[in-house]
N, CA, C and O atoms as a Tinker XYZ file with bonds, in Angstrom:
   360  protein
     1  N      2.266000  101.539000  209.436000    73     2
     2  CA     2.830000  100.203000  209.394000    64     1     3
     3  C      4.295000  100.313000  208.973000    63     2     4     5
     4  O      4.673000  100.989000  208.016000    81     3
     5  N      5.036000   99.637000  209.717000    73     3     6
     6  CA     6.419000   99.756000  209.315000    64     5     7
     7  C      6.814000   99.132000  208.243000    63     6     8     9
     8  O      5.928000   98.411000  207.784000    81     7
     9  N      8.181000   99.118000  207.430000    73     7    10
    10  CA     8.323000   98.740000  206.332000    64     9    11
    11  C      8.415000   96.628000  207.020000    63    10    12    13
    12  O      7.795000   95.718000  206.470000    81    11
    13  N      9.032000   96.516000  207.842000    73    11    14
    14  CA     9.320000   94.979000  208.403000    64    13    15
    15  C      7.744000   94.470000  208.398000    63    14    16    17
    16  O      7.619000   93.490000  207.663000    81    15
    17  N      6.424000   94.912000  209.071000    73    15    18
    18  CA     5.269000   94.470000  209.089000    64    17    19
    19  C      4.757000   94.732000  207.924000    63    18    20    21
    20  O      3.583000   94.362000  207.971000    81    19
    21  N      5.108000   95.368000  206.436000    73    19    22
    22  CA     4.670000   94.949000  205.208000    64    21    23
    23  C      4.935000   93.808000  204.582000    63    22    24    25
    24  O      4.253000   92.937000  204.044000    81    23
    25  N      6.755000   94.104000  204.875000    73    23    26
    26  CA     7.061000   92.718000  204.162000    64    25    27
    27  C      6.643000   91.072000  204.516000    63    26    28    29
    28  O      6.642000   90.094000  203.769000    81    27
    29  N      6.228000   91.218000  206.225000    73    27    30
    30  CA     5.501000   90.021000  206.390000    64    29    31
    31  C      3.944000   89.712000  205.883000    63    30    32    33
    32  O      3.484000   88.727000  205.306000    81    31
    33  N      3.351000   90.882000  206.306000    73    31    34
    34  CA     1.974000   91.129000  205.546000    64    33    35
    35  C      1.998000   90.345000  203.810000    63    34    36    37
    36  O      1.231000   89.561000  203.250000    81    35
    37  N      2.805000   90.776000  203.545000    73    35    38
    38  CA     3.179000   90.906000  201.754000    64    37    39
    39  C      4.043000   89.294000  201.699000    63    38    40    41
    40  O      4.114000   88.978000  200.512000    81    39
    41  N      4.561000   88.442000  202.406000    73    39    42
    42  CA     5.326000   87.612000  202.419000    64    41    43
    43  C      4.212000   86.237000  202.419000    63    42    44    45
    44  O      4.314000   85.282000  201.649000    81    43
    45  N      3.382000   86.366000  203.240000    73    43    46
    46  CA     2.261000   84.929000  203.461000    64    45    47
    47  C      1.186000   85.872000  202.470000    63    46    48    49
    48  O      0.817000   87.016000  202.205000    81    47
    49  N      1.021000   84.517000  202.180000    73    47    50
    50  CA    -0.364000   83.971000  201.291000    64    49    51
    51  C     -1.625000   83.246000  201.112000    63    50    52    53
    52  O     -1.976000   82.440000  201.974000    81    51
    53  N     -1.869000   83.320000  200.753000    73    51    54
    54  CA    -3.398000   82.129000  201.399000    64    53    55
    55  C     -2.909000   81.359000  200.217000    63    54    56    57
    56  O     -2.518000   81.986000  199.233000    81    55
    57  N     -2.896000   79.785000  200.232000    73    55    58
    58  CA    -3.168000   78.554000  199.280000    64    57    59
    59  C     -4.358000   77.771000  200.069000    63    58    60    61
    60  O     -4.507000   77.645000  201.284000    81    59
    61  N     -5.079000   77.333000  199.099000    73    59    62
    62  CA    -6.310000   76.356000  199.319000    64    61    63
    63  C     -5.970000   74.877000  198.748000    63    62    64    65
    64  O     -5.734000   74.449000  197.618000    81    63
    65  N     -6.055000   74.261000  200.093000    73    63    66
    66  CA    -5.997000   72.286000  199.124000    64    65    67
    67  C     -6.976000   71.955000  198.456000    63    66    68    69
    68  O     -8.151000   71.956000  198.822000    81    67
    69  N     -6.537000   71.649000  197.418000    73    67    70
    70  CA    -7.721000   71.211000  196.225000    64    69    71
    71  C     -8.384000   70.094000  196.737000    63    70    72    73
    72  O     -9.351000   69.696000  196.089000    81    71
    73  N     -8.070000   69.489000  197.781000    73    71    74
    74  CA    -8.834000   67.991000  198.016000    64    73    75
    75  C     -9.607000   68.221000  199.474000    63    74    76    77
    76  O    -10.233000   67.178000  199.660000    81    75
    77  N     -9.757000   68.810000  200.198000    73    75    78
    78  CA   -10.180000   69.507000  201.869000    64    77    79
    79  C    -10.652000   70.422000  201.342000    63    78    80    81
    80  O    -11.865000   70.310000  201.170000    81    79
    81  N    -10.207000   71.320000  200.994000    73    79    82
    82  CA    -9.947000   72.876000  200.669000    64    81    83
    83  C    -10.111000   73.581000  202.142000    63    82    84    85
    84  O    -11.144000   74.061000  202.608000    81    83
    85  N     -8.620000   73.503000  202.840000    73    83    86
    86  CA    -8.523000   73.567000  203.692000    64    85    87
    87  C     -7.451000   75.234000  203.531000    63    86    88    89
    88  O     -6.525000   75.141000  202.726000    81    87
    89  N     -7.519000   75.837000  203.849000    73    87    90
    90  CA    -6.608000   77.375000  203.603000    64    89    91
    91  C     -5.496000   77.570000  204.867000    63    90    92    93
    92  O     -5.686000   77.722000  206.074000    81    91
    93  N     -4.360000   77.506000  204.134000    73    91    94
    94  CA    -3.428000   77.909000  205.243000    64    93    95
    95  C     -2.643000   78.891000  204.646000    63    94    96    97
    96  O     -2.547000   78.992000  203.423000    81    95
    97  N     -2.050000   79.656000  205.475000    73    95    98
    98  CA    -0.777000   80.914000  204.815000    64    97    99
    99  C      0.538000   80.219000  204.410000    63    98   100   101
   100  O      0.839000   79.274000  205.138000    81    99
   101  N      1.601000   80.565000  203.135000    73    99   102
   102  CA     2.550000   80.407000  202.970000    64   101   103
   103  C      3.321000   81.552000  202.935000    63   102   104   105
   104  O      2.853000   82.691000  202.904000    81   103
   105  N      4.774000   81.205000  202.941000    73   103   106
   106  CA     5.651000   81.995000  202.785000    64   105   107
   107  C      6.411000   81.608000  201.985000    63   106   108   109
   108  O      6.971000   80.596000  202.406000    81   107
   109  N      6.850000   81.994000  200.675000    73   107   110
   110  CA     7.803000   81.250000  199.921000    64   109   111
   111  C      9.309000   81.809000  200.099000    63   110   112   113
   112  O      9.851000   82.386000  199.156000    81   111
   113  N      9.657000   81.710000  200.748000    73   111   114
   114  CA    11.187000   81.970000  201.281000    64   113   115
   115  C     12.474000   82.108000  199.257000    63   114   116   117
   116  O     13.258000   82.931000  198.784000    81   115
   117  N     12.055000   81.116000  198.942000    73   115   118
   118  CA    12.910000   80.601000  197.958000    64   117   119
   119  C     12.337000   79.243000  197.340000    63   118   120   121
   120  O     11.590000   78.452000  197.917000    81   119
   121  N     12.820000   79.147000  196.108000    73   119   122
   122  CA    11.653000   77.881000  195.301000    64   121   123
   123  C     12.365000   76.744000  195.981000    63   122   124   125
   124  O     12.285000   75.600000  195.534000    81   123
   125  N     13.153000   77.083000  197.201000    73   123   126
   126  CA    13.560000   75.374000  197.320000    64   125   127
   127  C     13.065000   75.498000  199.223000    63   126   128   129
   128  O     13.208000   74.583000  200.033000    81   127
   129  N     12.538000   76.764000  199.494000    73   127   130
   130  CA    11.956000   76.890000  201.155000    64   129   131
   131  C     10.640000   77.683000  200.767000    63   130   132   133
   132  O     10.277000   78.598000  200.028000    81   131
   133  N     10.021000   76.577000  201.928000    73   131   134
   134  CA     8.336000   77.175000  201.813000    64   133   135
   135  C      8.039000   77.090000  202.810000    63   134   136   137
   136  O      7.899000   75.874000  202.940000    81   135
   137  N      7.657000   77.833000  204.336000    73   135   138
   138  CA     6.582000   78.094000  205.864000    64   137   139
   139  C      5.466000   77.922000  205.141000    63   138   140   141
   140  O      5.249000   78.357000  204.010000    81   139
   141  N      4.399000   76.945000  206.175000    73   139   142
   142  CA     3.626000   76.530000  205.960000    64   141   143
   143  C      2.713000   76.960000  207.343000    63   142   144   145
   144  O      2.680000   76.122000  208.245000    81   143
   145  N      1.873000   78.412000  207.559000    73   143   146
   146  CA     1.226000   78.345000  208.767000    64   145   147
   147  C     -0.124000   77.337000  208.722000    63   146   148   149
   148  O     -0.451000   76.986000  207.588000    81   147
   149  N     -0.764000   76.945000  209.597000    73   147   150
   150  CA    -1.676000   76.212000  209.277000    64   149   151
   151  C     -2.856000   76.757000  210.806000    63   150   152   153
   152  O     -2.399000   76.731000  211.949000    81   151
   153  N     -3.717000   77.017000  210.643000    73   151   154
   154  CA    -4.839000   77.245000  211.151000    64   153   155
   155  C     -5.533000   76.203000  212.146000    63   154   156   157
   156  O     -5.243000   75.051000  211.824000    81   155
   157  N     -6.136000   76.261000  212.954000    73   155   158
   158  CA    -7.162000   74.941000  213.564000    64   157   159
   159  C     -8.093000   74.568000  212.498000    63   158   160   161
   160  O     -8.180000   73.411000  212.087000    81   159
   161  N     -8.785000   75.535000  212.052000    73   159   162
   162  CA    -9.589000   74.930000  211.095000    64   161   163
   163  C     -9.096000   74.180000  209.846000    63   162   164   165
   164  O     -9.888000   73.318000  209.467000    81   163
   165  N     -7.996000   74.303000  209.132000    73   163   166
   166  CA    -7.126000   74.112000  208.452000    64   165   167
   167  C     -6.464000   72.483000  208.889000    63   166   168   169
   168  O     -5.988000   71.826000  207.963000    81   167
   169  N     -6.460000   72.021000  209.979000    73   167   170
   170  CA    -5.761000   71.163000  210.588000    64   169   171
   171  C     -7.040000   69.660000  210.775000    63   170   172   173
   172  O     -6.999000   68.430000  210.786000    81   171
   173  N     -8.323000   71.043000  210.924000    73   171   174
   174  CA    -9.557000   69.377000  211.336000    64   173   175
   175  C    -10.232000   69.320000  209.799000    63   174   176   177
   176  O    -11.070000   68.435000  209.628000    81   175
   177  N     -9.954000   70.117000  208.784000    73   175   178
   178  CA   -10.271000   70.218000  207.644000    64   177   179
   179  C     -9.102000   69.121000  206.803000    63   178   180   181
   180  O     -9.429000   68.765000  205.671000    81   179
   181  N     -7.856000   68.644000  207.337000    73   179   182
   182  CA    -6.813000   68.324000  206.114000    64   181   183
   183  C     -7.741000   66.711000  206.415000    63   182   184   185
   184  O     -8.270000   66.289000  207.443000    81   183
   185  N     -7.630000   66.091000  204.973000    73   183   186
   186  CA    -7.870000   64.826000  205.078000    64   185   187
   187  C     -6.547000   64.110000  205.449000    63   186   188   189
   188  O     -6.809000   63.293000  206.331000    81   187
   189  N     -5.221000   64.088000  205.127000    73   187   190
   190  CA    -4.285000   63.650000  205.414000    64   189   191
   191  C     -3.810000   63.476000  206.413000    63   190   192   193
   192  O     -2.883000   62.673000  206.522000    81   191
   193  N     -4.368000   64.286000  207.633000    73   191   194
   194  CA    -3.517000   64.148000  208.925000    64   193   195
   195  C     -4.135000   63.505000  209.752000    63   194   196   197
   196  O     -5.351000   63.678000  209.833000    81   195
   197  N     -3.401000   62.473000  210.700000    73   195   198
   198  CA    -4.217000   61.866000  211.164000    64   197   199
   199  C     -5.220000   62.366000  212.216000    63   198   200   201
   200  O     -5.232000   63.538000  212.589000    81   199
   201  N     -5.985000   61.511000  212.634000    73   199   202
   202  CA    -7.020000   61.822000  212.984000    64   201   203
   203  C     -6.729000   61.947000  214.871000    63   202   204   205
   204  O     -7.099000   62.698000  215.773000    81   203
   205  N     -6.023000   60.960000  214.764000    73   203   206
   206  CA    -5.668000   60.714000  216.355000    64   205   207
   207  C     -3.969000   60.195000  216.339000    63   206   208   209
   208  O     -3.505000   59.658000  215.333000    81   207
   209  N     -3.344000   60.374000  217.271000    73   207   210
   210  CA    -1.608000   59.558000  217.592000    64   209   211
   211  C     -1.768000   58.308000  216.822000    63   210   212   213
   212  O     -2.699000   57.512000  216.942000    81   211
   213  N     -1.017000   58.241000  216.221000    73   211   214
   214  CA    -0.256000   56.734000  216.025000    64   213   215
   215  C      1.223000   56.546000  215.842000    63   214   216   217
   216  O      1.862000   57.445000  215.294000    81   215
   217  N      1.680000   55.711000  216.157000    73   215   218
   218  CA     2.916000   55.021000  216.434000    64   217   219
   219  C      3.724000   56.641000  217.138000    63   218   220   221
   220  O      3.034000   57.181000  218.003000    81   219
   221  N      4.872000   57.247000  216.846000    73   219   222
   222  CA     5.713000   58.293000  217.520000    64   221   223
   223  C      5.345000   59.804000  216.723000    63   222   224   225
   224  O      6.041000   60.818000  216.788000    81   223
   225  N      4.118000   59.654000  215.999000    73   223   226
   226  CA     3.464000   61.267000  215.266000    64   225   227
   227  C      2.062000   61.453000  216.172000    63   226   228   229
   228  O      1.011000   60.942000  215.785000    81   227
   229  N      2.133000   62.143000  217.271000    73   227   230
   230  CA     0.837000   62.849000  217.763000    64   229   231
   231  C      0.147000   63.859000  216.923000    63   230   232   233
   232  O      0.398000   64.365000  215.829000    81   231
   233  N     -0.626000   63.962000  217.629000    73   231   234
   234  CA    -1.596000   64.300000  216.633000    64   233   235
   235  C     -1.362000   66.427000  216.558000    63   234   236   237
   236  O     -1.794000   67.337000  215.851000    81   235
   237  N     -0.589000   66.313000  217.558000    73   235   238
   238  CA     0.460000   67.872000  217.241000    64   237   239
   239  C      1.227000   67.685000  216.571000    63   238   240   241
   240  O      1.667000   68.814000  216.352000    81   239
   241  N      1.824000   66.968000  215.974000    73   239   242
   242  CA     3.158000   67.166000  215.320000    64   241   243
   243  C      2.884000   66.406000  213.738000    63   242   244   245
   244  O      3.703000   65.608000  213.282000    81   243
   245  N      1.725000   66.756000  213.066000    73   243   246
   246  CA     1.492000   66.304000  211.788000    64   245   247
   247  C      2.468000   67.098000  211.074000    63   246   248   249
   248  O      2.692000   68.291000  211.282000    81   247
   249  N      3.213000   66.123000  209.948000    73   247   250
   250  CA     4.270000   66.653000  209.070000    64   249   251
   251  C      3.775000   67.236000  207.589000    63   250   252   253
   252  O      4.558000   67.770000  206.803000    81   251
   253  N      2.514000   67.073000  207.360000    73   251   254
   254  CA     2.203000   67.627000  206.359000    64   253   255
   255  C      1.345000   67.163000  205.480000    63   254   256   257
   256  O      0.589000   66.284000  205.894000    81   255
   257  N      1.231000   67.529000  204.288000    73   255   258
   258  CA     0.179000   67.063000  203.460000    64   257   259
   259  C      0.407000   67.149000  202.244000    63   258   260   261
   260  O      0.410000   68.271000  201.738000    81   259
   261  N      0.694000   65.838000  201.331000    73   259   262
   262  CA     0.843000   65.982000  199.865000    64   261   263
   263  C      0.169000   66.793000  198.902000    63   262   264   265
   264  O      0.564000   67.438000  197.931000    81   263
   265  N     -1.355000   66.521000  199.609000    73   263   266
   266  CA    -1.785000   67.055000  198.331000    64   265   267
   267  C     -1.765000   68.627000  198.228000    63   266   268   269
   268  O     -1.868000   69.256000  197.175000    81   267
   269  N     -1.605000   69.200000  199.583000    73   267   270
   270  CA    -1.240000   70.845000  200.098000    64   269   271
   271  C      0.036000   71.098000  199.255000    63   270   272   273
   272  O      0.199000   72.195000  198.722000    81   271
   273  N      0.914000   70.134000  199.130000    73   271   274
   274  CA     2.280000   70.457000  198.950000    64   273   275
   275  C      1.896000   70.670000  197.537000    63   274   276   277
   276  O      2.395000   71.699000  197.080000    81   275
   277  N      1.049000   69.904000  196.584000    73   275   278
   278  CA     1.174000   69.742000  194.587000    64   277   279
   279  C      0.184000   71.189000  195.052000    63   278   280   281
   280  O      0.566000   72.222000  194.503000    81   279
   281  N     -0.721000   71.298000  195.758000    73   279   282
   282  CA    -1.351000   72.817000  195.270000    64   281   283
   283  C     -0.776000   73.760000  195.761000    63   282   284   285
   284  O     -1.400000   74.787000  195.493000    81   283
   285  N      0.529000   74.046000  196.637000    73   283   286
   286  CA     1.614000   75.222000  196.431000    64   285   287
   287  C      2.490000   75.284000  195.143000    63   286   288   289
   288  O      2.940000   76.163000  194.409000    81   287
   289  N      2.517000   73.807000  195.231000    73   287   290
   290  CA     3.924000   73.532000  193.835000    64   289   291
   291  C      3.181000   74.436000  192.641000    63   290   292   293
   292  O      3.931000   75.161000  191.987000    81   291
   293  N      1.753000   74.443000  192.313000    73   291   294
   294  CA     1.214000   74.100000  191.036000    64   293   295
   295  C      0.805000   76.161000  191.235000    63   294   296   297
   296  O      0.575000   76.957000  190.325000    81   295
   297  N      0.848000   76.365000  192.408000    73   295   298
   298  CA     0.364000   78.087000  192.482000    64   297   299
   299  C      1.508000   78.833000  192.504000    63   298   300   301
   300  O      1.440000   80.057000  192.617000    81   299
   301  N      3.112000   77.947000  192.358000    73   299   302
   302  CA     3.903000   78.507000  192.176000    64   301   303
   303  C      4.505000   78.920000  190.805000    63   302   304   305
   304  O      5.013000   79.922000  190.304000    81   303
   305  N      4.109000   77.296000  190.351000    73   303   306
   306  CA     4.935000   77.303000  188.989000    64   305   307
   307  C      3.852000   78.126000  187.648000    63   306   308   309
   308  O      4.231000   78.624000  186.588000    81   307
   309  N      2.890000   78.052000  188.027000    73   307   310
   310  CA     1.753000   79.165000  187.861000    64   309   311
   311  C      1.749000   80.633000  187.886000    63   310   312   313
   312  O      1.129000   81.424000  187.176000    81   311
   313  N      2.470000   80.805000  188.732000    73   311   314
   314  CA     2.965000   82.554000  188.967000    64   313   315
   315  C      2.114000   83.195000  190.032000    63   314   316   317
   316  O      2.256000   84.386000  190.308000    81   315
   317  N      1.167000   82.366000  190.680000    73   315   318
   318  CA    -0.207000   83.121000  191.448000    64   317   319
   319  C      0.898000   83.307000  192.704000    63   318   320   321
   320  O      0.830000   84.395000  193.277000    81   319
   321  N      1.924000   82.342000  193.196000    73   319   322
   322  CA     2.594000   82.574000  194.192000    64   321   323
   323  C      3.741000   83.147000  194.133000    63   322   324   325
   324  O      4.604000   82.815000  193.321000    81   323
   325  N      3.870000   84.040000  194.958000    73   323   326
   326  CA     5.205000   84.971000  194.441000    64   325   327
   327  C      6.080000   84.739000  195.764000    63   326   328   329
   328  O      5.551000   84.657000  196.872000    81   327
   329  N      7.906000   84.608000  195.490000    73   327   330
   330  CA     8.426000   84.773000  196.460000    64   329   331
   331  C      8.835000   85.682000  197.402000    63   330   332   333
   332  O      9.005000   86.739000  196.794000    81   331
   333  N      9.103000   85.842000  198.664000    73   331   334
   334  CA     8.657000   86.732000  199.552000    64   333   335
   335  C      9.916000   88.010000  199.184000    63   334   336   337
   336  O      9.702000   89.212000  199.341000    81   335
   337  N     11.236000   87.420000  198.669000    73   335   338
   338  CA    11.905000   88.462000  198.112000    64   337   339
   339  C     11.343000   89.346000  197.301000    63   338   340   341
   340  O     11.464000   90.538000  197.584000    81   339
   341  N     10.836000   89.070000  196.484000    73   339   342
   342  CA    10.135000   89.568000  194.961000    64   341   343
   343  C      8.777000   90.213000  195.518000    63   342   344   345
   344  O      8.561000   91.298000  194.979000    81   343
   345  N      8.034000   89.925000  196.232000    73   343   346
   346  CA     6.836000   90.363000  197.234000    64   345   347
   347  C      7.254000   91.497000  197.829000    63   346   348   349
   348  O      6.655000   92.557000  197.647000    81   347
   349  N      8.262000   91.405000  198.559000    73   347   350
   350  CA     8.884000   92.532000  199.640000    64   349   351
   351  C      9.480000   93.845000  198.152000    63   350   352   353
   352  O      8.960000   94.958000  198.076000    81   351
   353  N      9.943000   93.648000  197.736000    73   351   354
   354  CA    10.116000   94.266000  196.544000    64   353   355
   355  C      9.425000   95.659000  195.973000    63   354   356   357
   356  O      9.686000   96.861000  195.942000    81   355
   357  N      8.587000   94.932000  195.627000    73   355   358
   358  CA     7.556000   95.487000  195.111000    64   357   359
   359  C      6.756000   96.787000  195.241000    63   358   360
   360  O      5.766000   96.975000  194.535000    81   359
């Protein structure tokens, strides 16, 4: 494995939503940038997103999920999430 396919390996993370518990990968770029991959299962699992189109948000282009967002915030400020600099590092 090359050193570039560790640091991505080593860069995403699994977080679980405390309210779905729906698992998607992060990347913490920097405490002020966070990639958010998200899964199919992950997507029919979020309670937040809608269910079907409404008004100009299809049902591809869901922007996200609060309560996903307080259980990265809370696995960060926690230490369980490490940034991908500090990851690659290592």
């Amino acid at each position: 494995m090359s050193n570039r396919e560790q640091e991505q390996d080593t860069a995403l993370q699994q977080v679980r939503c405390i309210e779905c518990l729906a698992k998607v990968q992060v990347r913490k770029s920097a405490w002020e940038q966070t990639s958010v991959q998200w899964t199919d299962d992950a997507l029919d699992l979020c309670r937040e997103r809608p269910a079907r189109a409404t008004g100009n948000l299809p049902r591809d282009q869901f922007v996200g999920c609060e309560t996903l967002r307080a259980a990265v915030r809370d696995e960060t400020v926690q230490g369980h999430l490490k940034l991908a600099d500090r990851a690659a590092a290592s």
